[in-house]
Amino acid sequence: MTAPSTTQTGLADSYGRVATDLRVSLTDRCNLRCTYCMPEEGLDWLAKPELLTDDEIVRLIEIAVTRLGVDEIRFTGGEPLLRRGVVDIVTRTAKLLPRPQISITTNGIGLARQAKALREAGLDRVNVSLDTVRPDTFQEMTRRDRLKDVLAGLAAAQEAGLTPVKVNAVLMRGVNDDQAPELLQFCLDHGYELRFIEQMPLDAQHGWSRDQMVTADEILGLLGERFTLSPTDAATRGSAPAESFEVGGYDTTVGIIASVTRPFCGDCDRVRLTADGQVRDCLFARTESDLRTALRDGADDEDLAGRWRRAMRGKLPGHGINDPSFLQPVRPMSAIGG
């Protein structure tokens, strides 16, 4: 455990943004086959020698926290709970000084079994991906009959104190877009915080179509058929990706992440580390910076920190989805980390 340096410089880009939120992918593997993410037969997974070891992941997180000003760690995948060492990685991350906020984004399968251990290890909260509460729609969208496991995982997370338990949902036109109010009611009834996310061009099949995407405005319209929504104070949003709306009659909010139609790139404070040790300065970046090779070649912490700083300087002003020249990243979401 290293004390923070008084001379450290953060992960600043050339547009004045500073990354303080690190998303760490623990694996590219997943036990679902969501239609908007990967094909039914799955993908070619990264070979084990390509993956960072547990020690390598913790070392890079320590550099980010103690030398680069990162104060929030989000573990992602693929499905991060498939990583055997996930509890130990959380434990070691929670011992860093200054101690970062630690969360995880999961599909919820396996969470019922691990929620208590993760909380005891130091995990602060969870985001669970859930697009429907109907078993038939869940099986259609994920190609797996595992809804009961996800619901059990949500309940276990709440019982373990991993709160607020957040639910992330993607609406697909003609599949579950008629279920938005139903999903919100489910979350209201159970005390979960729901956030809808516009479908983004990150599927392995490259089948994303802007015309087929359910937009933020459409989502608001669907929810407005049953609920009264009022925007919260935008000044308190900061770098949070979700626009929040108070739900009339309930002491909670619903969020909408409009990455495509209302991009928030100017306030982005995120950086990503893939499971094979590549720095990505943007979710939609088409280039990466390799830390794994330097790490395994014996680079010291300051050298690695310097490489990380240089990687961030080339970050573009925006993701460019709305530009005619936009090209989808080569890696799909499961290999990037959310």
Short mmCIF file of C-alpha atoms in Angstrom, two decimals:
data_model
loop_
_atom_site.label_atom_id
_atom_site.label_comp_id
_atom_site.label_asym_id
_atom_site.label_seq_id
_atom_site.Cartn_x
_atom_site.Cartn_y
_atom_site.Cartn_z
CA MET A 1 0.00 0.00 0.00
CA THR A 2 1.54 3.25 -1.15
CA ALA A 3 0.92 6.70 0.30
CA PRO A 4 -0.32 9.26 -2.24
CA SER A 5 2.36 11.37 -3.89
CA THR A 6 2.29 15.11 -3.26
CA THR A 7 3.64 15.71 -6.76
CA GLN A 8 1.22 13.48 -8.64
CA THR A 9 -0.58 14.72 -11.73
CA GLY A 10 -3.92 13.28 -12.72
CA LEU A 11 -5.23 11.70 -15.88
CA ALA A 12 -5.91 14.93 -17.77
CA ASP A 13 -6.66 15.14 -21.47
CA SER A 14 -5.99 18.04 -23.81
CA TYR A 15 -9.56 19.38 -23.38
CA GLY A 16 -9.29 19.95 -19.64
CA ARG A 17 -11.16 16.84 -18.53
CA VAL A 18 -9.64 14.77 -15.74
CA ALA A 19 -10.42 11.07 -15.36
CA THR A 20 -11.11 10.05 -11.77
CA ASP A 21 -13.45 7.10 -12.46
CA LEU A 22 -11.68 3.89 -13.53
CA ARG A 23 -13.65 1.03 -15.08
CA VAL A 24 -11.71 -2.24 -14.74
CA SER A 25 -12.76 -5.23 -16.84
CA LEU A 26 -12.02 -8.47 -14.99
CA THR A 27 -12.91 -10.79 -17.86
CA ASP A 28 -14.39 -10.73 -21.35
CA ARG A 29 -16.41 -13.88 -20.64
CA CYS A 30 -20.14 -13.84 -19.94
CA ASN A 31 -22.76 -16.43 -19.03
CA LEU A 32 -25.55 -14.66 -20.94
CA ARG A 33 -25.83 -14.04 -24.68
CA CYS A 34 -27.74 -10.77 -24.84
CA THR A 35 -28.87 -10.05 -28.36
CA TYR A 36 -27.58 -6.45 -28.31
CA CYS A 37 -24.12 -7.58 -27.16
CA MET A 38 -23.01 -10.84 -28.76
CA PRO A 39 -24.09 -13.66 -31.09
CA GLU A 40 -25.87 -16.74 -29.78
CA GLU A 41 -22.78 -18.92 -30.11
CA GLY A 42 -20.69 -16.47 -28.09
CA LEU A 43 -17.28 -15.06 -28.99
CA ASP A 44 -13.65 -16.12 -29.06
CA TRP A 45 -12.57 -15.40 -25.49
CA LEU A 46 -9.18 -14.00 -24.59
CA ALA A 47 -6.59 -16.68 -23.87
CA LYS A 48 -5.56 -16.89 -20.20
CA PRO A 49 -1.95 -15.72 -20.80
CA GLU A 50 -3.33 -12.52 -22.33
CA LEU A 51 -5.37 -11.69 -19.23
CA LEU A 52 -3.93 -9.65 -16.40
CA THR A 53 -3.35 -11.68 -13.25
CA ASP A 54 -5.01 -10.66 -9.99
CA ASP A 55 -1.72 -9.15 -8.79
CA GLU A 56 -1.31 -7.18 -12.04
CA ILE A 57 -4.85 -5.80 -11.81
CA VAL A 58 -4.36 -4.68 -8.21
CA ARG A 59 -0.99 -3.12 -9.01
CA LEU A 60 -2.45 -1.02 -11.82
CA ILE A 61 -5.41 -0.01 -9.65
CA GLU A 62 -2.97 1.04 -6.91
CA ILE A 63 -1.04 3.19 -9.41
CA ALA A 64 -4.29 4.79 -10.57
CA VAL A 65 -5.42 5.55 -7.03
CA THR A 66 -2.15 6.61 -5.37
CA ARG A 67 -0.43 8.35 -8.29
CA LEU A 68 -3.11 9.40 -10.77
CA GLY A 69 -5.96 10.74 -8.65
CA VAL A 70 -8.55 8.03 -9.38
CA ASP A 71 -11.13 7.91 -6.58
CA GLU A 72 -13.73 5.52 -7.95
CA ILE A 73 -13.26 1.95 -9.19
CA ARG A 74 -15.98 0.10 -11.09
CA PHE A 75 -15.38 -3.58 -11.84
CA THR A 76 -16.97 -4.75 -15.09
CA GLY A 77 -16.77 -7.58 -17.61
CA GLY A 78 -17.96 -9.46 -19.56
CA GLU A 79 -19.42 -10.75 -16.34
CA PRO A 80 -17.04 -9.84 -13.50
CA LEU A 81 -18.44 -12.40 -11.06
CA LEU A 82 -16.99 -15.11 -13.31
CA ARG A 83 -13.52 -14.01 -12.20
CA ARG A 84 -12.44 -16.44 -9.48
CA GLY A 85 -10.38 -13.83 -7.67
CA VAL A 86 -13.02 -11.10 -7.66
CA VAL A 87 -13.52 -11.06 -3.87
CA ASP A 88 -9.78 -10.90 -3.20
CA ILE A 89 -9.34 -8.12 -5.77
CA VAL A 90 -12.08 -6.11 -4.04
CA THR A 91 -10.50 -6.76 -0.64
CA ARG A 92 -7.11 -5.49 -1.77
CA THR A 93 -8.59 -2.49 -3.55
CA ALA A 94 -10.51 -1.48 -0.42
CA LYS A 95 -7.24 -1.36 1.56
CA LEU A 96 -5.70 1.31 -0.67
CA LEU A 97 -5.13 4.81 0.66
CA PRO A 98 -6.88 7.00 -0.18
CA ARG A 99 -9.65 4.44 -0.22
CA PRO A 100 -11.63 4.62 -3.49
CA GLN A 101 -15.35 4.06 -3.87
CA ILE A 102 -15.81 0.53 -5.21
CA SER A 103 -18.73 -0.76 -7.26
CA ILE A 104 -19.42 -3.54 -9.71
CA THR A 105 -21.60 -3.89 -12.81
CA THR A 106 -22.99 -7.41 -13.12
CA ASN A 107 -25.75 -9.35 -14.82
CA GLY A 108 -26.71 -10.58 -11.35
CA ILE A 109 -26.17 -14.28 -11.98
CA GLY A 110 -24.04 -15.50 -9.08
CA LEU A 111 -24.72 -12.39 -7.01
CA ALA A 112 -26.99 -14.25 -4.58
CA ARG A 113 -24.04 -16.47 -3.74
CA GLN A 114 -21.39 -13.73 -3.53
CA ALA A 115 -23.14 -10.55 -2.36
CA LYS A 116 -22.34 -10.98 1.35
CA ALA A 117 -18.68 -11.84 0.71
CA LEU A 118 -18.29 -8.88 -1.64
CA ARG A 119 -19.79 -6.52 0.93
CA GLU A 120 -17.48 -7.83 3.63
CA ALA A 121 -14.55 -7.41 1.22
CA GLY A 122 -15.35 -3.71 0.85
CA LEU A 123 -17.64 -3.43 -2.15
CA ASP A 124 -19.86 -0.37 -1.75
CA ARG A 125 -22.65 -0.99 -4.26
CA VAL A 126 -23.78 -2.83 -7.39
CA ASN A 127 -25.32 -2.08 -10.77
CA VAL A 128 -27.32 -5.00 -12.12
CA SER A 129 -28.29 -5.29 -15.78
CA LEU A 130 -31.95 -6.25 -16.13
CA ASP A 131 -34.03 -5.37 -19.18
CA THR A 132 -37.31 -7.08 -18.29
CA VAL A 133 -39.10 -8.86 -15.46
CA ARG A 134 -40.98 -11.17 -17.81
CA PRO A 135 -39.43 -14.66 -18.05
CA ASP A 136 -40.26 -15.12 -21.74
CA THR A 137 -38.82 -11.74 -22.73
CA PHE A 138 -35.75 -12.34 -20.56
CA GLN A 139 -35.07 -15.63 -22.33
CA GLU A 140 -35.61 -14.01 -25.72
CA MET A 141 -33.17 -11.19 -24.98
CA THR A 142 -30.46 -13.16 -23.13
CA ARG A 143 -30.95 -16.59 -24.71
CA ARG A 144 -30.86 -18.04 -21.20
CA ASP A 145 -33.56 -18.98 -18.66
CA ARG A 146 -31.93 -17.23 -15.68
CA LEU A 147 -34.35 -14.50 -14.60
CA LYS A 148 -34.93 -16.12 -11.19
CA ASP A 149 -31.19 -16.03 -10.52
CA VAL A 150 -30.96 -12.33 -11.37
CA LEU A 151 -33.92 -11.45 -9.14
CA ALA A 152 -32.38 -13.47 -6.31
CA GLY A 153 -29.11 -11.61 -6.85
CA LEU A 154 -30.83 -8.23 -6.59
CA ALA A 155 -32.50 -9.21 -3.34
CA ALA A 156 -29.23 -10.54 -1.92
CA ALA A 157 -27.38 -7.36 -2.82
CA GLN A 158 -29.96 -5.26 -1.03
CA GLU A 159 -29.90 -7.51 2.02
CA ALA A 160 -26.09 -7.34 2.12
CA GLY A 161 -26.19 -3.54 2.14
CA LEU A 162 -24.80 -2.98 -1.35
CA THR A 163 -27.01 0.06 -1.71
CA PRO A 164 -28.30 1.86 -3.54
CA VAL A 165 -28.90 -1.18 -5.73
CA LYS A 166 -29.08 0.16 -9.26
CA VAL A 167 -30.71 -1.54 -12.23
CA ASN A 168 -29.54 -0.81 -15.78
CA ALA A 169 -32.00 -1.49 -18.60
CA VAL A 170 -31.82 -1.30 -22.39
CA LEU A 171 -35.04 -1.11 -24.39
CA MET A 172 -35.21 -2.90 -27.74
CA ARG A 173 -37.82 -1.83 -30.25
CA GLY A 174 -40.51 -4.45 -30.66
CA VAL A 175 -39.05 -6.62 -27.89
CA ASN A 176 -39.36 -4.91 -24.50
CA ASP A 177 -40.08 -1.26 -25.27
CA ASP A 178 -43.65 -1.76 -24.11
CA GLN A 179 -42.39 -2.85 -20.68
CA ALA A 180 -40.70 0.36 -19.49
CA PRO A 181 -43.44 1.36 -16.98
CA GLU A 182 -43.65 -2.22 -15.74
CA LEU A 183 -39.90 -2.34 -15.09
CA LEU A 184 -39.98 0.99 -13.28
CA GLN A 185 -42.87 -0.16 -11.08
CA PHE A 186 -40.92 -3.31 -10.20
CA CYS A 187 -37.93 -1.22 -9.10
CA LEU A 188 -40.12 1.19 -7.14
CA ASP A 189 -41.77 -1.72 -5.34
CA HIS A 190 -38.41 -3.25 -4.37
CA GLY A 191 -36.42 -0.12 -3.59
CA TYR A 192 -34.04 -0.35 -6.56
CA GLU A 193 -32.89 2.66 -8.60
CA LEU A 194 -33.61 2.21 -12.31
CA ARG A 195 -31.63 3.71 -15.15
CA PHE A 196 -32.51 3.26 -18.80
CA ILE A 197 -29.62 3.31 -21.26
CA GLU A 198 -29.95 4.10 -24.94
CA GLN A 199 -28.69 1.15 -26.96
CA MET A 200 -25.18 1.93 -28.15
CA PRO A 201 -23.21 0.65 -31.18
CA LEU A 202 -21.12 -1.83 -29.21
CA ASP A 203 -22.53 -5.18 -30.31
CA ALA A 204 -20.16 -7.81 -31.70
CA GLN A 205 -22.43 -8.33 -34.71
CA HIS A 206 -22.29 -4.62 -35.68
CA GLY A 207 -26.03 -4.75 -36.18
CA TRP A 208 -26.82 -1.52 -34.33
CA SER A 209 -29.14 0.84 -36.16
CA ARG A 210 -29.93 4.37 -35.04
CA ASP A 211 -33.40 4.05 -36.58
CA GLN A 212 -34.15 1.03 -34.38
CA MET A 213 -32.76 2.53 -31.17
CA VAL A 214 -35.30 3.57 -28.53
CA THR A 215 -34.34 7.17 -27.72
CA ALA A 216 -34.37 8.99 -24.40
CA ASP A 217 -37.34 11.09 -25.51
CA GLU A 218 -39.28 7.94 -26.39
CA ILE A 219 -38.42 6.41 -23.01
CA LEU A 220 -39.72 9.50 -21.23
CA GLY A 221 -42.89 9.29 -23.27
CA LEU A 222 -43.42 5.63 -22.40
CA LEU A 223 -42.89 6.26 -18.69
CA GLY A 224 -45.12 9.34 -18.82
CA GLU A 225 -48.08 7.16 -19.73
CA ARG A 226 -48.14 5.87 -16.14
CA PHE A 227 -45.90 8.14 -14.04
CA THR A 228 -45.39 11.84 -13.45
CA LEU A 229 -41.71 12.66 -13.92
CA SER A 230 -39.99 15.90 -12.97
CA PRO A 231 -36.35 16.70 -13.85
CA THR A 232 -34.05 17.02 -10.87
CA ASP A 233 -31.67 19.94 -10.52
CA ALA A 234 -29.26 19.61 -13.47
CA ALA A 235 -26.62 21.52 -11.52
CA THR A 236 -26.19 18.55 -9.19
CA ARG A 237 -25.56 16.09 -12.03
CA GLY A 238 -21.85 16.80 -12.41
CA SER A 239 -20.15 14.11 -14.49
CA ALA A 240 -22.87 11.52 -13.85
CA PRO A 241 -24.04 10.04 -17.16
CA ALA A 242 -27.70 9.76 -16.17
CA GLU A 243 -30.29 12.51 -16.34
CA SER A 244 -32.42 12.04 -13.24
CA PHE A 245 -36.17 12.49 -12.90
CA GLU A 246 -38.19 12.47 -9.70
CA VAL A 247 -41.08 10.01 -9.80
CA GLY A 248 -44.30 11.54 -8.53
CA GLY A 249 -45.58 9.85 -5.39
CA TYR A 250 -42.27 8.13 -4.65
CA ASP A 251 -39.18 9.26 -2.82
CA THR A 252 -36.84 8.17 -5.59
CA THR A 253 -35.66 8.96 -9.10
CA VAL A 254 -35.36 7.21 -12.45
CA GLY A 255 -32.39 7.91 -14.68
CA ILE A 256 -31.91 7.98 -18.43
CA ILE A 257 -28.47 7.69 -19.99
CA ALA A 258 -28.77 9.24 -23.44
CA SER A 259 -25.30 8.44 -24.74
CA VAL A 260 -26.40 8.74 -28.36
CA THR A 261 -29.00 11.50 -28.57
CA ARG A 262 -27.72 13.71 -25.73
CA PRO A 263 -24.02 12.87 -25.35
CA PHE A 264 -22.22 14.08 -22.23
CA CYS A 265 -18.66 13.75 -23.52
CA GLY A 266 -17.70 17.24 -22.35
CA ASP A 267 -18.13 16.16 -18.72
CA CYS A 268 -16.63 12.68 -19.04
CA ASP A 269 -14.39 11.65 -16.14
CA ARG A 270 -13.95 7.96 -17.05
CA VAL A 271 -11.06 5.81 -18.21
CA ARG A 272 -11.10 2.07 -18.87
CA LEU A 273 -8.67 -0.78 -18.31
CA THR A 274 -9.43 -3.93 -20.29
CA ALA A 275 -8.95 -7.43 -18.93
CA ASP A 276 -5.81 -7.78 -21.06
CA GLY A 277 -4.22 -4.58 -19.77
CA GLN A 278 -5.10 -1.98 -22.40
CA VAL A 279 -6.04 1.60 -21.52
CA ARG A 280 -9.08 2.95 -23.35
CA ASP A 281 -9.69 6.67 -22.99
CA CYS A 282 -13.25 6.37 -24.34
CA LEU A 283 -15.82 3.61 -24.53
CA PHE A 284 -15.90 4.12 -28.30
CA ALA A 285 -12.15 4.52 -28.85
CA ARG A 286 -10.66 2.69 -31.82
CA THR A 287 -7.16 2.77 -30.34
CA GLU A 288 -5.75 1.48 -27.07
CA SER A 289 -2.55 1.94 -25.07
CA ASP A 290 -0.76 -1.18 -23.86
CA LEU A 291 0.22 -1.28 -20.18
CA ARG A 292 0.50 -5.06 -19.91
CA THR A 293 3.66 -5.38 -21.98
CA ALA A 294 5.50 -2.67 -20.06
CA LEU A 295 4.30 -4.10 -16.76
CA ARG A 296 5.57 -7.58 -17.63
CA ASP A 297 8.84 -6.15 -18.96
CA GLY A 298 9.62 -4.76 -15.52
CA ALA A 299 8.47 -1.13 -15.74
CA ASP A 300 8.31 0.60 -12.36
CA ASP A 301 5.20 2.32 -11.04
CA GLU A 302 6.17 5.81 -12.17
CA ASP A 303 6.92 4.58 -15.69
CA LEU A 304 3.51 2.90 -15.85
CA ALA A 305 1.85 6.02 -14.47
CA GLY A 306 3.59 8.12 -17.12
CA ARG A 307 2.41 5.82 -19.89
CA TRP A 308 -1.13 6.08 -18.53
CA ARG A 309 -0.98 9.87 -18.46
CA ARG A 310 0.26 9.97 -22.06
CA ALA A 311 -2.50 7.60 -23.12
CA MET A 312 -5.12 10.05 -21.88
CA ARG A 313 -3.75 13.09 -23.67
CA GLY A 314 -4.99 11.89 -27.03
CA LYS A 315 -8.61 11.55 -25.94
CA LEU A 316 -10.97 13.02 -28.54
CA PRO A 317 -13.51 15.71 -27.64
CA GLY A 318 -16.42 13.33 -28.18
CA HIS A 319 -17.37 9.82 -29.27
CA GLY A 320 -18.60 10.98 -32.69
CA ILE A 321 -21.58 8.62 -32.93
CA ASN A 322 -23.59 11.34 -34.65
CA ASP A 323 -20.86 12.04 -37.22
CA PRO A 324 -21.29 10.36 -40.64
CA SER A 325 -17.69 9.14 -40.42
CA PHE A 326 -18.25 7.26 -37.12
CA LEU A 327 -16.89 3.73 -37.04
CA GLN A 328 -17.89 1.26 -34.37
CA PRO A 329 -15.06 0.02 -32.11
CA VAL A 330 -13.50 -3.26 -33.14
CA ARG A 331 -13.99 -4.69 -29.67
CA PRO A 332 -17.58 -5.29 -28.49
CA MET A 333 -18.86 -4.19 -25.09
CA SER A 334 -18.10 -7.57 -23.49
CA ALA A 335 -14.39 -7.16 -24.29
CA ILE A 336 -14.20 -3.46 -23.38
CA GLY A 337 -15.93 -3.29 -20.03
CA GLY A 338 -18.85 -0.94 -19.40
#
